[in-house]
Amino acid sequence: MSLPEALRALRGRAGLSLGALAARTHYDRSHLHHVETGRRRATRAVAEALDHALDAKGDLFAMWERDERVRKRDAAAQRTRASALAVSQDLCGLAELDVDDLYDGVADIAVVSRSTPPALMADRAHVLRDEALHRIRAGLYPPTGLADLYVAVGRLSGVLAYALLDLGCPHDAMRHAEAAASCADRAGDADLAVWVAGTRSLIARFQGDFPLALDLARGGLRQTGSGRGTGRARLKCGEAQCLANLGDSAGANSALNAAEDARERVRSDAPGLFGFSRAKQFYYAGSSLIWLDGGEDARRALRAATDAIAIWQSAPAGQRSLVDERLAHIYAATAHAQLGDVEGAADTVRPLLSLPPEDQISWIVKRMDRLARLLSAPYFQGNTTAHETAEAIRTLAGP
């Protein structure tokens, strides 16, 4: 018997309505209904409260623990199967892969990386990077191809950095980014060096070290020169994120305005992960300004995040970045909350409240947690929508 089935049986035996059970547990009636019907997963705290309220003497909580073990085992098994199959497919193809095909493989990974589970992308990038390194060590490349191979290894190291960051391993991510920087230096590739500087700044921001992140972004800006790519726009947006987190509203807005100026001079962009689309630029603006005190900053953040979502949702499937699109929903919802619009926040974040565990990457968990804390602030005390949305976010995150 599953926990939802046991809950229904115990509640019926006790003769309690959902409203009465809600009063005993201090959890919302609609939330308990979703738990009882299996639409939402109970957190540890909810399971403990239900066990106590129904005098189940630990039996209900034991069922929750068993269900959690099964859920985690099944999710891990599914990830392992998918990852192993993809790696085996890659390995089978390497024997027939010429150098140009290898470069194409790197480009393909860059395009699909933001819509593929990070563990799977890490495995695939690792396999392809091993092959590229083997060819460097064995001298299996055209006379003028060494620099291109180092760029390929650097980009694959960059994919690994993003994947490990999504998996919540920033220290490993930084090591991969440093490897990418070394490859950029060996290849003499300024575009890759600028991209790596932005990625290292991103990792430092994830770790909350905004002074370091700001130094890394500004160091990258000194390398952009007069290039016509998107590197400068990306780095100025990274600078804006740092300044916003350091409380500098004027500086953050100025950096975002400079990024828009840089966008006007862009003449070329790399594919996927190594590019910086207009949607991604709007996304960065939204993710920057939500760290300030609301007001006009929140209004600009809301406009930017909403524009990013609209662009991604209207794009062909291959050009969408599902991870970033989901995060943009959180940024827009956060801006709504900062502006006191609880209904807007709830409506915007609702598509994310049924994400399966394998899609709850570290960025999503961190940003959803902040939104839940905003909705739980004294300002929203007594607001049912705020309470239910915050509780649904905590339920999503699990114990």
Coordinates of C-alpha atoms in Angstrom, one line a residue:
M1 CA 0.0 0.0 0.0
S2 CA 1.3 3.4 -0.9
L3 CA 1.2 6.5 1.4
P4 CA -1.7 8.1 -0.5
E5 CA -3.8 4.9 -0.2
A6 CA -2.9 4.5 3.5
L7 CA -3.7 8.2 4.2
R8 CA -7.2 7.8 2.6
A9 CA -7.8 4.6 4.7
L10 CA -6.7 6.1 7.9
R11 CA -8.6 9.3 7.5
G12 CA -11.8 7.4 6.6
R13 CA -11.3 5.1 9.7
A14 CA -10.9 8.2 11.9
G15 CA -14.0 9.8 10.4
L16 CA -12.1 13.0 9.6
S17 CA -12.8 15.4 6.7
L18 CA -9.9 16.9 4.9
G19 CA -10.8 20.2 6.5
A20 CA -10.6 18.6 10.0
L21 CA -7.3 17.0 9.1
A22 CA -5.9 20.3 7.8
A23 CA -6.8 21.9 11.2
R24 CA -5.0 19.2 13.0
T25 CA -1.8 19.3 10.9
H26 CA -1.8 23.1 10.1
Y27 CA -1.4 22.3 6.4
D28 CA -3.7 23.6 3.8
R29 CA -6.7 21.5 2.9
S30 CA -6.0 21.6 -0.9
H31 CA -2.4 20.6 -0.3
L32 CA -3.5 17.6 1.7
H33 CA -6.0 16.7 -1.0
H34 CA -3.2 16.6 -3.6
V35 CA -1.0 14.5 -1.3
E36 CA -3.9 12.0 -0.7
T37 CA -4.6 11.7 -4.4
G38 CA -1.0 11.3 -5.3
R39 CA -0.7 14.5 -7.3
R40 CA 2.0 15.9 -5.0
R41 CA 4.7 14.2 -3.1
A42 CA 4.6 14.6 0.7
T43 CA 7.6 16.2 2.4
R44 CA 9.1 14.6 5.5
A45 CA 7.4 17.3 7.6
V46 CA 4.0 16.6 6.1
A47 CA 4.4 12.9 6.6
E48 CA 5.3 13.3 10.2
A49 CA 2.4 15.7 10.8
L50 CA -0.1 13.3 9.2
D51 CA 1.3 10.3 11.2
H52 CA 0.8 12.2 14.4
A53 CA -2.6 13.7 13.5
L54 CA -4.0 10.2 12.6
D55 CA -2.3 8.4 15.5
A56 CA -0.6 6.0 13.1
K57 CA 2.2 5.3 15.6
G58 CA 4.9 5.7 12.9
D59 CA 3.3 3.4 10.3
L60 CA 2.3 6.2 8.0
F61 CA 5.8 7.8 8.2
A62 CA 7.4 4.4 7.5
M63 CA 5.4 4.1 4.3
W64 CA 6.6 7.6 3.3
E65 CA 10.2 6.5 3.9
R66 CA 9.6 3.4 1.8
D67 CA 8.0 5.3 -1.0
E68 CA 10.9 7.8 -1.0
R69 CA 13.5 5.0 -1.2
V70 CA 11.6 3.5 -4.2
R71 CA 11.2 6.8 -5.9
K72 CA 14.9 7.7 -5.6
R73 CA 16.0 4.3 -6.6
D74 CA 13.8 4.4 -9.7
A75 CA 14.9 7.9 -10.7
A76 CA 18.6 6.9 -10.3
A77 CA 18.1 3.7 -12.3
Q78 CA 16.4 5.7 -15.1
R79 CA 19.2 8.2 -15.3
T80 CA 21.8 5.5 -15.3
R81 CA 20.1 3.6 -18.1
A82 CA 19.8 6.7 -20.3
S83 CA 23.3 7.8 -19.6
A84 CA 24.8 4.3 -20.2
L85 CA 22.9 3.9 -23.5
A86 CA 24.0 7.3 -24.8
V87 CA 27.7 6.7 -23.8
S88 CA 27.6 3.3 -25.5
Q89 CA 26.2 4.8 -28.6
D90 CA 28.9 7.4 -28.6
L91 CA 31.6 4.8 -28.1
C92 CA 30.4 2.7 -31.0
G93 CA 30.6 5.6 -33.3
L94 CA 34.0 6.9 -32.4
A95 CA 35.9 4.3 -34.4
E96 CA 34.5 5.7 -37.6
L97 CA 34.7 9.3 -36.6
D98 CA 37.0 11.5 -38.6
V99 CA 38.2 14.9 -37.3
D100 CA 35.6 16.9 -39.0
D101 CA 32.9 14.7 -37.6
L102 CA 34.4 15.1 -34.1
Y103 CA 34.1 18.9 -34.5
D104 CA 30.5 18.5 -35.6
G105 CA 29.9 16.4 -32.5
V106 CA 31.1 19.2 -30.3
A107 CA 28.8 21.6 -32.1
D108 CA 25.9 19.2 -31.6
I109 CA 26.5 18.9 -27.9
A110 CA 26.7 22.7 -27.6
V111 CA 23.2 23.0 -29.2
V112 CA 21.4 20.3 -27.2
S113 CA 23.2 20.8 -23.8
R114 CA 20.6 23.1 -22.3
S115 CA 17.7 20.8 -23.1
T116 CA 19.3 17.5 -22.0
P117 CA 19.7 16.2 -18.4
P118 CA 23.1 17.4 -17.0
A119 CA 24.3 13.9 -16.0
L120 CA 23.7 12.6 -19.5
M121 CA 25.5 15.6 -21.1
A122 CA 28.4 15.2 -18.8
D123 CA 28.9 11.6 -19.8
R124 CA 28.6 12.4 -23.5
A125 CA 31.0 15.3 -23.3
H126 CA 33.5 13.2 -21.3
V127 CA 33.5 10.4 -24.0
L128 CA 34.0 12.9 -26.8
R129 CA 36.7 14.8 -25.0
D130 CA 38.6 11.6 -24.3
E131 CA 38.6 10.9 -28.0
A132 CA 39.8 14.4 -28.9
L133 CA 42.6 14.2 -26.3
H134 CA 43.7 10.8 -27.6
R135 CA 44.0 12.3 -31.1
I136 CA 46.1 15.1 -29.7
R137 CA 48.5 12.7 -27.9
A138 CA 48.7 10.3 -30.8
G139 CA 49.2 13.1 -33.4
L140 CA 46.1 12.0 -35.3
Y141 CA 45.1 15.3 -36.8
P142 CA 45.8 17.3 -40.0
P143 CA 49.0 19.5 -40.1
T144 CA 47.1 22.6 -39.2
G145 CA 44.5 20.9 -37.0
L146 CA 46.1 21.0 -33.5
A147 CA 44.6 24.4 -32.5
D148 CA 41.2 23.3 -33.6
L149 CA 41.4 20.1 -31.5
Y150 CA 42.4 22.2 -28.5
V151 CA 39.3 24.4 -29.1
A152 CA 37.2 21.2 -29.3
V153 CA 38.7 20.0 -26.0
G154 CA 38.1 23.4 -24.4
R155 CA 34.5 23.5 -25.5
L156 CA 33.8 20.0 -24.2
S157 CA 35.4 21.0 -20.9
G158 CA 33.0 24.0 -20.9
V159 CA 30.1 21.6 -21.4
L160 CA 31.3 19.6 -18.4
A161 CA 31.6 22.8 -16.4
Y162 CA 27.9 23.7 -17.1
A163 CA 26.8 20.1 -16.4
L164 CA 28.6 19.9 -13.1
L165 CA 27.2 23.3 -12.0
D166 CA 23.7 22.2 -12.9
L167 CA 24.3 19.1 -10.7
G168 CA 25.3 21.3 -7.8
C169 CA 29.1 20.6 -7.9
P170 CA 30.6 24.1 -8.3
H171 CA 34.2 23.1 -7.3
D172 CA 34.3 20.4 -10.0
A173 CA 32.7 22.9 -12.5
M174 CA 35.4 25.4 -11.8
R175 CA 38.2 22.8 -12.5
H176 CA 36.6 22.0 -15.8
A177 CA 36.4 25.7 -16.6
E178 CA 40.0 26.2 -15.7
A179 CA 40.9 23.3 -18.1
A180 CA 38.9 25.1 -20.8
A181 CA 40.9 28.3 -20.2
S182 CA 44.1 26.3 -20.6
C183 CA 42.9 24.9 -23.9
A184 CA 41.9 28.4 -25.1
D185 CA 45.4 29.6 -24.3
R186 CA 47.1 26.7 -26.1
A187 CA 44.9 27.3 -29.1
G188 CA 45.3 31.1 -29.1
D189 CA 41.5 31.4 -29.3
A190 CA 40.3 34.7 -27.9
D191 CA 36.6 33.9 -28.3
L192 CA 36.9 30.7 -26.2
A193 CA 39.0 32.6 -23.6
V194 CA 36.3 35.3 -23.3
W195 CA 33.5 32.6 -23.0
V196 CA 35.5 30.8 -20.3
A197 CA 35.9 34.0 -18.3
G198 CA 32.1 34.5 -18.3
T199 CA 31.6 30.9 -17.3
R200 CA 34.1 31.1 -14.4
S201 CA 32.3 34.3 -13.3
L202 CA 29.0 32.4 -13.4
I203 CA 30.4 29.6 -11.2
A204 CA 31.7 32.1 -8.7
R205 CA 28.2 33.7 -8.6
F206 CA 26.7 30.3 -7.9
Q207 CA 29.0 30.1 -4.9
G208 CA 28.0 33.5 -3.7
D209 CA 31.5 35.0 -4.2
F210 CA 30.4 38.2 -6.1
P211 CA 33.6 40.2 -5.7
L212 CA 35.5 37.3 -7.4
A213 CA 32.8 36.9 -10.0
L214 CA 33.0 40.6 -10.7
D215 CA 36.8 40.5 -11.2
L216 CA 36.5 37.5 -13.5
A217 CA 33.8 39.2 -15.6
R218 CA 35.9 42.4 -15.9
G219 CA 39.0 40.4 -16.7
G220 CA 37.1 38.8 -19.6
L221 CA 35.9 42.2 -20.8
R222 CA 39.6 43.3 -21.2
Q223 CA 40.0 40.4 -23.6
T224 CA 37.1 41.1 -25.8
G225 CA 38.9 43.8 -27.9
S226 CA 36.9 44.9 -30.9
G227 CA 35.3 41.5 -31.6
R228 CA 31.9 41.4 -33.2
G229 CA 30.6 38.3 -31.3
T230 CA 28.4 38.2 -28.2
G231 CA 31.2 37.9 -25.6
R232 CA 31.0 41.5 -24.5
A233 CA 27.2 41.4 -24.1
R234 CA 27.4 38.2 -22.0
L235 CA 30.2 39.6 -19.8
K236 CA 28.4 42.9 -19.2
C237 CA 25.3 41.0 -18.2
G238 CA 27.5 38.9 -15.8
E239 CA 28.8 42.2 -14.4
A240 CA 25.2 43.4 -13.9
Q241 CA 24.4 40.2 -11.9
C242 CA 27.4 40.8 -9.6
L243 CA 26.6 44.5 -9.0
A244 CA 22.9 43.7 -8.3
N245 CA 23.9 41.1 -5.7
L246 CA 26.2 43.7 -4.2
G247 CA 23.3 46.1 -3.9
D248 CA 24.4 48.5 -6.7
S249 CA 21.2 49.3 -8.6
A250 CA 22.7 52.1 -10.7
G251 CA 25.7 50.0 -11.6
A252 CA 23.7 47.0 -12.5
N253 CA 21.3 49.0 -14.8
S254 CA 24.3 50.7 -16.4
A255 CA 25.9 47.4 -17.2
L256 CA 22.7 46.1 -18.7
N257 CA 22.4 49.2 -20.8
A258 CA 26.0 48.6 -22.0
A259 CA 25.1 45.0 -22.8
E260 CA 22.3 46.3 -25.0
D261 CA 24.7 48.6 -26.8
A262 CA 27.1 45.7 -27.3
R263 CA 24.2 43.6 -28.7
E264 CA 23.8 46.3 -31.5
R265 CA 27.3 45.6 -32.7
V266 CA 27.0 41.8 -32.8
R267 CA 27.7 40.3 -36.2
S268 CA 28.1 36.7 -35.4
D269 CA 27.1 34.2 -32.7
A270 CA 28.3 30.7 -31.8
P271 CA 25.7 27.8 -31.5
G272 CA 23.9 26.8 -28.4
L273 CA 25.8 26.9 -25.1
F274 CA 28.7 29.0 -26.6
G275 CA 26.4 31.7 -27.9
F276 CA 24.4 34.4 -26.2
S277 CA 21.0 34.8 -27.8
R278 CA 18.8 37.8 -27.4
A279 CA 16.5 35.6 -25.2
K280 CA 19.5 34.8 -23.0
Q281 CA 20.3 38.4 -22.7
F282 CA 16.8 39.2 -21.5
Y283 CA 17.0 36.3 -19.1
Y284 CA 20.2 37.7 -17.6
A285 CA 18.6 41.1 -17.1
G286 CA 15.7 39.4 -15.2
S287 CA 18.0 37.3 -13.1
S288 CA 20.1 40.4 -12.2
L289 CA 17.5 42.9 -11.0
I290 CA 15.4 40.6 -8.8
W291 CA 18.3 40.8 -6.3
L292 CA 17.6 44.5 -5.7
D293 CA 14.8 46.1 -3.6
G294 CA 11.9 45.9 -6.0
G295 CA 10.2 49.0 -7.5
E296 CA 11.5 49.9 -10.9
D297 CA 14.2 47.3 -10.8
A298 CA 11.5 44.6 -10.3
R299 CA 9.5 46.0 -13.1
R300 CA 12.4 45.9 -15.5
A301 CA 13.2 42.4 -14.3
L302 CA 9.7 41.3 -15.0
R303 CA 9.7 42.7 -18.5
A304 CA 13.0 41.1 -19.3
A305 CA 12.1 37.7 -18.0
T306 CA 8.8 37.7 -19.7
D307 CA 10.4 38.7 -23.0
A308 CA 12.9 35.8 -22.6
I309 CA 10.1 33.3 -22.1
A310 CA 8.1 34.6 -25.1
I311 CA 11.1 34.3 -27.4
W312 CA 11.9 30.7 -26.3
Q313 CA 8.3 29.6 -26.4
S314 CA 7.9 30.8 -30.0
A315 CA 11.2 29.3 -31.2
P316 CA 11.6 25.9 -32.9
A317 CA 12.1 23.0 -30.4
G318 CA 15.8 22.8 -31.2
Q319 CA 16.5 26.4 -30.3
R320 CA 14.7 26.4 -26.9
S321 CA 16.7 26.2 -23.7
L322 CA 14.4 24.4 -21.3
V323 CA 16.6 24.9 -18.2
D324 CA 16.9 28.7 -18.8
E325 CA 13.2 29.0 -19.8
R326 CA 12.2 27.4 -16.5
L327 CA 14.5 29.7 -14.6
A328 CA 13.1 32.7 -16.4
H329 CA 9.6 31.7 -15.0
I330 CA 11.1 31.8 -11.5
Y331 CA 12.6 35.2 -12.1
A332 CA 9.4 36.6 -13.4
A333 CA 7.5 35.1 -10.5
T334 CA 10.0 36.6 -8.1
A335 CA 9.5 40.0 -9.7
H336 CA 5.8 39.7 -9.3
A337 CA 6.2 38.8 -5.7
Q338 CA 8.5 41.8 -5.1
L339 CA 5.8 44.0 -6.7
G340 CA 3.1 42.5 -4.3
D341 CA 1.4 40.6 -7.1
V342 CA 0.8 37.2 -5.5
E343 CA -1.6 35.9 -8.2
G344 CA 0.9 36.8 -10.9
A345 CA 3.7 35.0 -9.0
A346 CA 1.6 31.9 -8.5
D347 CA 0.4 31.8 -12.2
T348 CA 3.9 32.3 -13.5
V349 CA 5.6 29.6 -11.4
R350 CA 2.7 27.0 -11.7
P351 CA 4.2 25.2 -14.7
L352 CA 7.2 24.3 -12.6
L353 CA 5.4 22.8 -9.7
S354 CA 5.1 19.4 -11.3
L355 CA 8.8 19.0 -12.4
P356 CA 10.1 15.5 -11.9
P357 CA 13.1 15.1 -9.6
E358 CA 15.6 14.6 -12.5
D359 CA 14.7 18.1 -13.8
Q360 CA 15.1 19.9 -10.4
I361 CA 18.7 21.0 -11.1
S362 CA 20.6 23.0 -8.5
W363 CA 19.8 26.4 -10.0
I364 CA 16.0 25.7 -10.0
V365 CA 16.1 24.5 -6.4
K366 CA 18.1 27.5 -5.2
R367 CA 15.9 30.1 -7.0
M368 CA 12.6 28.4 -6.1
D369 CA 13.6 28.3 -2.4
R370 CA 14.1 32.1 -2.5
L371 CA 10.7 32.6 -4.1
A372 CA 9.1 30.4 -1.4
R373 CA 10.8 32.6 1.3
L374 CA 9.5 35.8 -0.3
L375 CA 6.0 34.4 -0.4
S376 CA 6.3 33.4 3.3
A377 CA 7.3 36.9 4.4
P378 CA 5.2 38.7 7.0
Y379 CA 3.9 41.1 4.2
F380 CA 1.9 38.1 2.7
Q381 CA 0.7 36.7 6.0
G382 CA -2.8 35.5 5.7
N383 CA -2.7 35.4 1.9
T384 CA -3.9 31.9 1.0
T385 CA -2.4 32.0 -2.5
A386 CA 1.0 33.0 -1.2
H387 CA 0.9 30.2 1.5
E388 CA -0.2 27.5 -0.9
T389 CA 2.3 28.4 -3.5
A390 CA 5.2 28.5 -1.0
E391 CA 4.1 25.2 0.4
A392 CA 3.9 23.7 -3.1
I393 CA 7.4 24.8 -3.8
R394 CA 8.7 23.2 -0.6
T395 CA 6.8 20.0 -1.5
L396 CA 8.5 20.0 -4.9
A397 CA 11.9 20.3 -3.3
G398 CA 11.2 17.4 -0.9
P399 CA 13.0 16.8 2.4

